[in-house]
mmCIF file of C-alpha atoms in Angstrom:
data_model
loop_
_atom_site.group_PDB
_atom_site.id
_atom_site.type_symbol
_atom_site.label_atom_id
_atom_site.label_comp_id
_atom_site.label_asym_id
_atom_site.label_seq_id
_atom_site.Cartn_x
_atom_site.Cartn_y
_atom_site.Cartn_z
ATOM 1 C CA UNK A 12 107.217 71.435 127.106
ATOM 2 C CA UNK A 13 109.566 74.390 127.466
ATOM 3 C CA UNK A 14 112.204 74.392 130.186
ATOM 4 C CA UNK A 15 113.974 77.560 131.335
ATOM 5 C CA UNK A 16 117.305 77.492 133.157
ATOM 6 C CA UNK A 17 117.403 81.184 134.068
ATOM 7 C CA UNK A 18 114.844 83.999 134.066
ATOM 8 C CA UNK A 19 116.023 87.640 133.896
ATOM 9 C CA UNK A 20 113.997 90.845 134.020
ATOM 10 C CA UNK A 21 116.264 93.148 132.029
ATOM 11 C CA UNK A 22 116.972 96.558 133.498
ATOM 12 C CA UNK A 23 117.868 98.129 130.155
ATOM 13 C CA UNK A 24 117.710 97.373 126.460
ATOM 14 C CA UNK A 25 121.490 97.072 126.416
ATOM 15 C CA UNK A 26 121.389 94.406 129.114
ATOM 16 C CA UNK A 27 118.592 92.607 127.250
ATOM 17 C CA UNK A 28 120.596 92.699 124.019
ATOM 18 C CA UNK A 29 123.800 91.431 125.647
ATOM 19 C CA UNK A 30 121.887 88.558 127.206
ATOM 20 C CA UNK A 31 119.981 87.801 124.006
ATOM 21 C CA UNK A 32 123.037 87.400 121.772
ATOM 22 C CA UNK A 33 124.232 84.473 123.895
ATOM 23 C CA UNK A 34 123.399 81.042 122.499
ATOM 24 C CA UNK A 35 120.225 79.582 123.988
ATOM 25 C CA UNK A 36 118.824 82.936 125.157
ATOM 26 C CA UNK A 37 115.421 84.259 124.112
ATOM 27 C CA UNK A 38 113.166 87.283 124.575
ATOM 28 C CA UNK A 39 109.939 85.804 125.923
ATOM 29 C CA UNK A 40 107.239 88.486 125.367
ATOM 30 C CA UNK A 41 103.821 87.148 126.369
ATOM 31 C CA UNK A 42 105.193 83.593 125.939
ATOM 32 C CA UNK A 43 101.930 82.276 124.525
ATOM 33 C CA UNK A 44 103.513 80.797 121.400
ATOM 34 C CA UNK A 45 106.849 79.888 122.987
ATOM 35 C CA UNK A 46 105.239 77.719 125.648
ATOM 36 C CA UNK A 47 103.737 75.509 122.951
ATOM 37 C CA UNK A 48 107.185 74.454 121.815
ATOM 38 C CA UNK A 49 109.411 71.678 123.073
ATOM 39 C CA UNK A 50 112.779 73.255 123.667
ATOM 40 C CA UNK A 51 115.172 74.452 126.326
ATOM 41 C CA UNK A 52 115.834 78.155 126.961
ATOM 42 C CA UNK A 53 119.058 78.852 128.812
ATOM 43 C CA UNK A 54 118.143 82.463 129.611
ATOM 44 C CA UNK A 55 114.608 83.809 129.292
ATOM 45 C CA UNK A 56 114.687 87.602 128.988
ATOM 46 C CA UNK A 57 111.661 89.629 130.095
ATOM 47 C CA UNK A 58 111.275 93.251 128.909
ATOM 48 C CA UNK A 59 108.417 94.032 131.305
ATOM 49 C CA UNK A 60 110.432 96.588 133.340
ATOM 50 C CA UNK A 61 111.489 98.727 130.355
ATOM 51 C CA UNK A 62 108.339 100.822 129.902
ATOM 52 C CA UNK A 63 107.499 99.277 126.550
ATOM 53 C CA UNK A 64 103.865 98.626 127.465
ATOM 54 C CA UNK A 65 102.542 102.025 126.344
ATOM 55 C CA UNK A 66 100.810 103.420 123.271
ATOM 56 C CA UNK A 67 102.045 106.973 122.771
ATOM 57 C CA UNK A 68 100.657 109.457 120.287
ATOM 58 C CA UNK A 69 101.643 112.832 118.900
ATOM 59 C CA UNK A 70 100.607 114.860 115.867
ATOM 60 C CA UNK A 71 102.667 112.723 113.480
ATOM 61 C CA UNK A 72 102.521 109.130 114.679
ATOM 62 C CA UNK A 73 101.541 106.380 117.083
ATOM 63 C CA UNK A 74 104.346 104.656 118.972
ATOM 64 C CA UNK A 75 103.359 101.189 120.174
ATOM 65 C CA UNK A 76 105.781 99.566 122.598
ATOM 66 C CA UNK A 77 106.759 95.944 122.029
ATOM 67 C CA UNK A 78 105.135 94.868 125.320
ATOM 68 C CA UNK A 79 101.755 96.440 124.509
ATOM 69 C CA UNK A 80 99.122 93.698 124.551
ATOM 70 C CA UNK A 81 96.754 92.872 121.728
ATOM 71 C CA UNK A 82 93.932 93.817 124.076
ATOM 72 C CA UNK A 83 95.482 97.280 124.464
ATOM 73 C CA UNK A 84 95.404 97.968 120.728
ATOM 74 C CA UNK A 85 91.925 96.477 120.506
ATOM 75 C CA UNK A 86 90.619 99.016 123.032
ATOM 76 C CA UNK A 87 92.683 102.090 122.136
ATOM 77 C CA UNK A 88 90.113 104.611 120.915
ATOM 78 C CA UNK A 89 92.515 106.943 119.117
ATOM 79 C CA UNK A 90 94.280 104.169 117.203
ATOM 80 C CA UNK A 91 90.971 102.647 116.157
ATOM 81 C CA UNK A 92 89.500 106.000 115.205
ATOM 82 C CA UNK A 93 92.484 106.571 112.922
ATOM 83 C CA UNK A 94 92.133 103.100 111.345
ATOM 84 C CA UNK A 95 88.319 103.051 111.165
ATOM 85 C CA UNK A 96 88.391 100.134 113.660
ATOM 86 C CA UNK A 97 90.610 98.019 111.387
ATOM 87 C CA UNK A 98 92.982 97.367 114.302
ATOM 88 C CA UNK A 99 90.134 96.222 116.537
ATOM 89 C CA UNK A 100 88.680 94.065 113.769
ATOM 90 C CA UNK A 101 92.031 92.401 113.147
ATOM 91 C CA UNK A 102 92.464 91.124 116.706
ATOM 92 C CA UNK A 103 88.946 90.665 118.091
ATOM 93 C CA UNK A 104 88.731 87.014 117.021
ATOM 94 C CA UNK A 105 92.189 85.980 118.225
ATOM 95 C CA UNK A 106 91.393 83.200 120.736
ATOM 96 C CA UNK A 107 89.798 85.203 123.575
ATOM 97 C CA UNK A 108 90.160 88.213 125.860
ATOM 98 C CA UNK A 109 92.393 86.363 128.344
ATOM 99 C CA UNK A 110 94.766 85.447 125.515
ATOM 100 C CA UNK A 111 94.785 88.984 124.085
ATOM 101 C CA UNK A 112 95.567 90.384 127.538
ATOM 102 C CA UNK A 113 98.837 88.435 127.450
ATOM 103 C CA UNK A 114 99.867 88.316 123.798
ATOM 104 C CA UNK A 115 102.143 91.229 122.857
ATOM 105 C CA UNK A 116 102.306 93.309 119.700
ATOM 106 C CA UNK A 117 106.076 92.917 119.653
ATOM 107 C CA UNK A 118 105.881 89.141 119.793
ATOM 108 C CA UNK A 119 103.225 89.054 117.084
ATOM 109 C CA UNK A 120 105.249 91.238 114.711
ATOM 110 C CA UNK A 121 108.653 89.725 115.553
ATOM 111 C CA UNK A 122 107.360 86.200 114.915
ATOM 112 C CA UNK A 123 106.253 87.059 111.364
ATOM 113 C CA UNK A 124 103.862 84.132 111.651
ATOM 114 C CA UNK A 125 101.979 83.025 108.559
ATOM 115 C CA UNK A 126 98.679 83.179 110.432
ATOM 116 C CA UNK A 127 99.240 86.659 111.897
ATOM 117 C CA UNK A 128 96.270 89.025 111.708
ATOM 118 C CA UNK A 129 98.488 91.612 113.424
ATOM 119 C CA UNK A 130 101.208 91.609 110.773
ATOM 120 C CA UNK A 131 98.542 91.786 108.059
ATOM 121 C CA UNK A 132 96.840 94.912 109.368
ATOM 122 C CA UNK A 133 100.014 96.829 110.231
ATOM 123 C CA UNK A 134 101.519 96.133 106.793
ATOM 124 C CA UNK A 135 98.519 97.913 105.270
ATOM 125 C CA UNK A 136 99.403 101.080 107.217
ATOM 126 C CA UNK A 137 102.391 103.415 106.952
ATOM 127 C CA UNK A 138 104.211 101.343 109.570
ATOM 128 C CA UNK A 139 107.790 100.975 110.776
ATOM 129 C CA UNK A 140 109.626 98.987 113.405
ATOM 130 C CA UNK A 141 112.307 100.299 115.706
ATOM 131 C CA UNK A 142 115.050 97.770 116.356
ATOM 132 C CA UNK A 143 117.526 98.313 119.177
ATOM 133 C CA UNK A 144 120.561 97.951 116.908
ATOM 134 C CA UNK A 145 118.992 98.155 113.466
ATOM 135 C CA UNK A 146 117.172 101.439 114.006
ATOM 136 C CA UNK A 147 113.887 102.391 112.334
ATOM 137 C CA UNK A 148 112.998 100.519 109.140
ATOM 138 C CA UNK A 149 109.755 100.040 107.179
ATOM 139 C CA UNK A 150 107.667 97.127 108.408
ATOM 140 C CA UNK A 151 107.474 95.818 104.845
ATOM 141 C CA UNK A 152 111.279 95.503 104.841
ATOM 142 C CA UNK A 153 111.377 93.939 108.295
ATOM 143 C CA UNK A 154 108.762 91.336 107.333
ATOM 144 C CA UNK A 155 111.156 89.921 104.739
ATOM 145 C CA UNK A 156 114.257 89.897 106.940
ATOM 146 C CA UNK A 157 115.660 86.751 108.511
ATOM 147 C CA UNK A 158 115.362 86.542 112.269
ATOM 148 C CA UNK A 159 118.425 87.626 114.193
ATOM 149 C CA UNK A 160 119.325 88.601 117.766
ATOM 150 C CA UNK A 161 118.244 92.244 117.576
ATOM 151 C CA UNK A 162 115.391 93.454 119.783
ATOM 152 C CA UNK A 163 112.132 94.918 118.517
ATOM 153 C CA UNK A 164 111.509 98.007 120.641
ATOM 154 C CA UNK A 165 108.323 99.440 119.185
ATOM 155 C CA UNK A 166 106.004 99.684 116.196
ATOM 156 C CA UNK A 167 105.583 103.143 114.678
ATOM 157 C CA UNK A 168 102.490 104.035 112.653
ATOM 158 C CA UNK A 169 102.729 107.336 110.821
ATOM 159 C CA UNK A 170 99.545 109.377 110.714
ATOM 160 C CA UNK A 171 99.527 109.437 106.941
ATOM 161 C CA UNK A 172 95.963 110.014 105.698
ATOM 162 C CA UNK A 173 94.549 106.536 105.133
ATOM 163 C CA UNK A 174 91.405 104.610 104.411
ATOM 164 C CA UNK A 175 91.600 101.008 105.572
ATOM 165 C CA UNK A 176 89.365 97.982 105.996
ATOM 166 C CA UNK A 177 90.215 94.611 107.538
ATOM 167 C CA UNK A 178 88.559 91.245 107.049
ATOM 168 C CA UNK A 179 89.379 87.586 107.499
ATOM 169 C CA UNK A 180 87.830 84.182 107.008
ATOM 170 C CA UNK A 181 87.794 81.655 109.838
ATOM 171 C CA UNK A 182 86.173 78.232 109.865
ATOM 172 C CA UNK A 183 84.965 79.095 113.335
ATOM 173 C CA UNK A 184 85.406 82.109 115.564
ATOM 174 C CA UNK A 185 88.699 82.183 117.542
ATOM 175 C CA UNK A 186 90.307 79.635 115.184
ATOM 176 C CA UNK A 187 93.400 80.468 113.128
ATOM 177 C CA UNK A 188 92.342 82.326 109.970
ATOM 178 C CA UNK A 189 91.985 80.612 106.606
ATOM 179 C CA UNK A 190 92.944 83.925 104.976
ATOM 180 C CA UNK A 191 93.470 87.490 106.187
ATOM 181 C CA UNK A 192 92.983 90.609 104.086
ATOM 182 C CA UNK A 193 93.665 94.268 104.824
ATOM 183 C CA UNK A 194 92.998 96.828 102.096
ATOM 184 C CA UNK A 195 94.009 100.470 102.322
ATOM 185 C CA UNK A 196 94.511 103.643 100.332
ATOM 186 C CA UNK A 197 97.631 105.676 101.113
ATOM 187 C CA UNK A 198 98.774 108.580 98.922
ATOM 188 C CA UNK A 199 96.060 107.678 96.389
ATOM 189 C CA UNK A 200 97.524 104.185 95.967
ATOM 190 C CA UNK A 201 95.451 101.117 96.761
ATOM 191 C CA UNK A 202 97.232 98.326 98.575
ATOM 192 C CA UNK A 203 96.093 94.967 99.829
ATOM 193 C CA UNK A 204 97.888 92.727 102.310
ATOM 194 C CA UNK A 205 97.116 89.024 102.218
ATOM 195 C CA UNK A 206 98.096 86.759 105.096
ATOM 196 C CA UNK A 207 97.474 83.162 106.218
ATOM 197 C CA UNK A 208 98.101 82.014 102.634
ATOM 198 C CA UNK A 209 99.143 79.937 104.767
ATOM 199 C CA UNK A 210 102.505 81.740 104.527
ATOM 200 C CA UNK A 211 103.264 85.144 106.049
ATOM 201 C CA UNK A 212 101.521 88.261 104.837
ATOM 202 C CA UNK A 213 102.534 89.938 101.589
ATOM 203 C CA UNK A 214 101.839 93.470 100.383
ATOM 204 C CA UNK A 215 100.437 94.050 96.905
ATOM 205 C CA UNK A 216 100.001 97.545 95.510
ATOM 206 C CA UNK A 217 97.945 98.791 92.580
ATOM 207 C CA UNK A 218 101.043 99.502 90.528
ATOM 208 C CA UNK A 219 99.085 99.247 87.278
ATOM 209 C CA UNK A 220 96.530 101.832 88.441
ATOM 210 C CA UNK A 221 93.625 99.476 87.892
ATOM 211 C CA UNK A 222 91.635 101.513 90.412
ATOM 212 C CA UNK A 223 92.347 104.916 88.894
ATOM 213 C CA UNK A 224 88.577 104.985 88.341
ATOM 214 C CA UNK A 225 86.825 103.020 91.083
ATOM 215 C CA UNK A 226 83.779 101.149 89.792
ATOM 216 C CA UNK A 227 82.390 97.624 89.775
ATOM 217 C CA UNK A 228 84.578 96.560 86.855
ATOM 218 C CA UNK A 229 87.840 98.031 88.174
ATOM 219 C CA UNK A 230 87.270 96.659 91.672
ATOM 220 C CA UNK A 231 86.797 93.186 90.213
ATOM 221 C CA UNK A 232 89.911 93.567 88.048
ATOM 222 C CA UNK A 233 92.049 94.628 90.996
ATOM 223 C CA UNK A 234 90.700 91.807 93.173
ATOM 224 C CA UNK A 235 91.614 89.293 90.478
ATOM 225 C CA UNK A 236 95.072 90.869 90.191
ATOM 226 C CA UNK A 237 95.621 90.541 93.953
ATOM 227 C CA UNK A 238 94.547 86.895 93.877
ATOM 228 C CA UNK A 239 96.868 86.161 90.957
ATOM 229 C CA UNK A 240 99.755 87.882 92.779
ATOM 230 C CA UNK A 241 99.258 85.995 96.064
ATOM 231 C CA UNK A 242 100.740 82.481 96.084
ATOM 232 C CA UNK A 243 98.643 80.166 98.228
ATOM 233 C CA UNK A 244 98.990 76.681 99.667
ATOM 234 C CA UNK A 245 96.816 74.043 101.282
ATOM 235 C CA UNK A 246 96.591 72.878 104.872
ATOM 236 C CA UNK A 247 93.959 71.476 107.205
ATOM 237 C CA UNK A 248 92.050 74.780 107.203
ATOM 238 C CA UNK A 249 91.618 75.121 103.485
ATOM 239 C CA UNK A 250 92.891 74.333 100.025
ATOM 240 C CA UNK A 251 94.982 76.586 97.826
ATOM 241 C CA UNK A 252 92.046 77.024 95.437
ATOM 242 C CA UNK A 253 89.717 78.009 98.264
ATOM 243 C CA UNK A 254 92.190 80.577 99.565
ATOM 244 C CA UNK A 255 92.602 82.101 96.111
ATOM 245 C CA UNK A 256 88.826 82.418 95.836
ATOM 246 C CA UNK A 257 88.635 84.055 99.275
ATOM 247 C CA UNK A 258 91.324 86.573 98.339
ATOM 248 C CA UNK A 259 89.196 87.811 95.448
ATOM 249 C CA UNK A 260 86.042 87.933 97.558
ATOM 250 C CA UNK A 261 87.555 89.697 100.586
ATOM 251 C CA UNK A 262 89.563 92.208 98.542
ATOM 252 C CA UNK A 263 86.450 93.158 96.591
ATOM 253 C CA UNK A 264 84.375 93.477 99.769
ATOM 254 C CA UNK A 265 87.034 95.604 101.461
ATOM 255 C CA UNK A 266 87.244 98.076 98.613
ATOM 256 C CA UNK A 267 83.477 98.357 98.288
ATOM 257 C CA UNK A 268 83.167 98.947 102.029
ATOM 258 C CA UNK A 269 85.842 101.675 101.939
ATOM 259 C CA UNK A 270 84.337 103.392 98.929
ATOM 260 C CA UNK A 271 80.683 102.973 99.912
ATOM 261 C CA UNK A 272 79.824 100.842 96.897
ATOM 262 C CA UNK A 273 76.794 98.658 97.567
#
């Protein structure tokens, strides 16, 4: 059970930051994961009044505020048109609609959870995070940073030409994933992101140009390379060996789907 001594709706990012750096303070987001803990929060900081619940778009990028819900990105037609519905596919099996109406993109990315479908799909895009003090940095860099007291303001997805496909394996619908897999092509480079290993998602690129010529043989070779480059572990949802097998299967399926290979 979580107990909160003080609840504050911040009036500015500066106020939120000043409150957050104090020991025992915490940004609460949708609070769906936090409430499952057993700790005491001295000051719970809500960003709901800061206008960060919008998806904005221009000719160069999408700007997704930290308080945008998973349901918002699931339903956003422009974002899903750009990603060939990969965004929608990445979140549609997360618990249920009521949950996705509350869970925030900012909380999902900030948490860098091992089971995160959201982190997996955004890492496969040309994505960045804007931090209040740290500025704009690539999501791939942020994913490997230690947590601190900065504030995630928004996710930025550049409209770089991309082909992307998302898939995951769950033992049953709405359960945590056994493995997540997002495969994309950006600037003629294939990249696959593997999450729920059960550790957090990692990005693997085709640095050896195995897919310079895309065919059955090269797709299989790249899928095996991704599996070999993705350390896996075992938990109640699946063994390490099973996850490694799934990585090969899902990577191969993703590429074939993107390239129209039957």
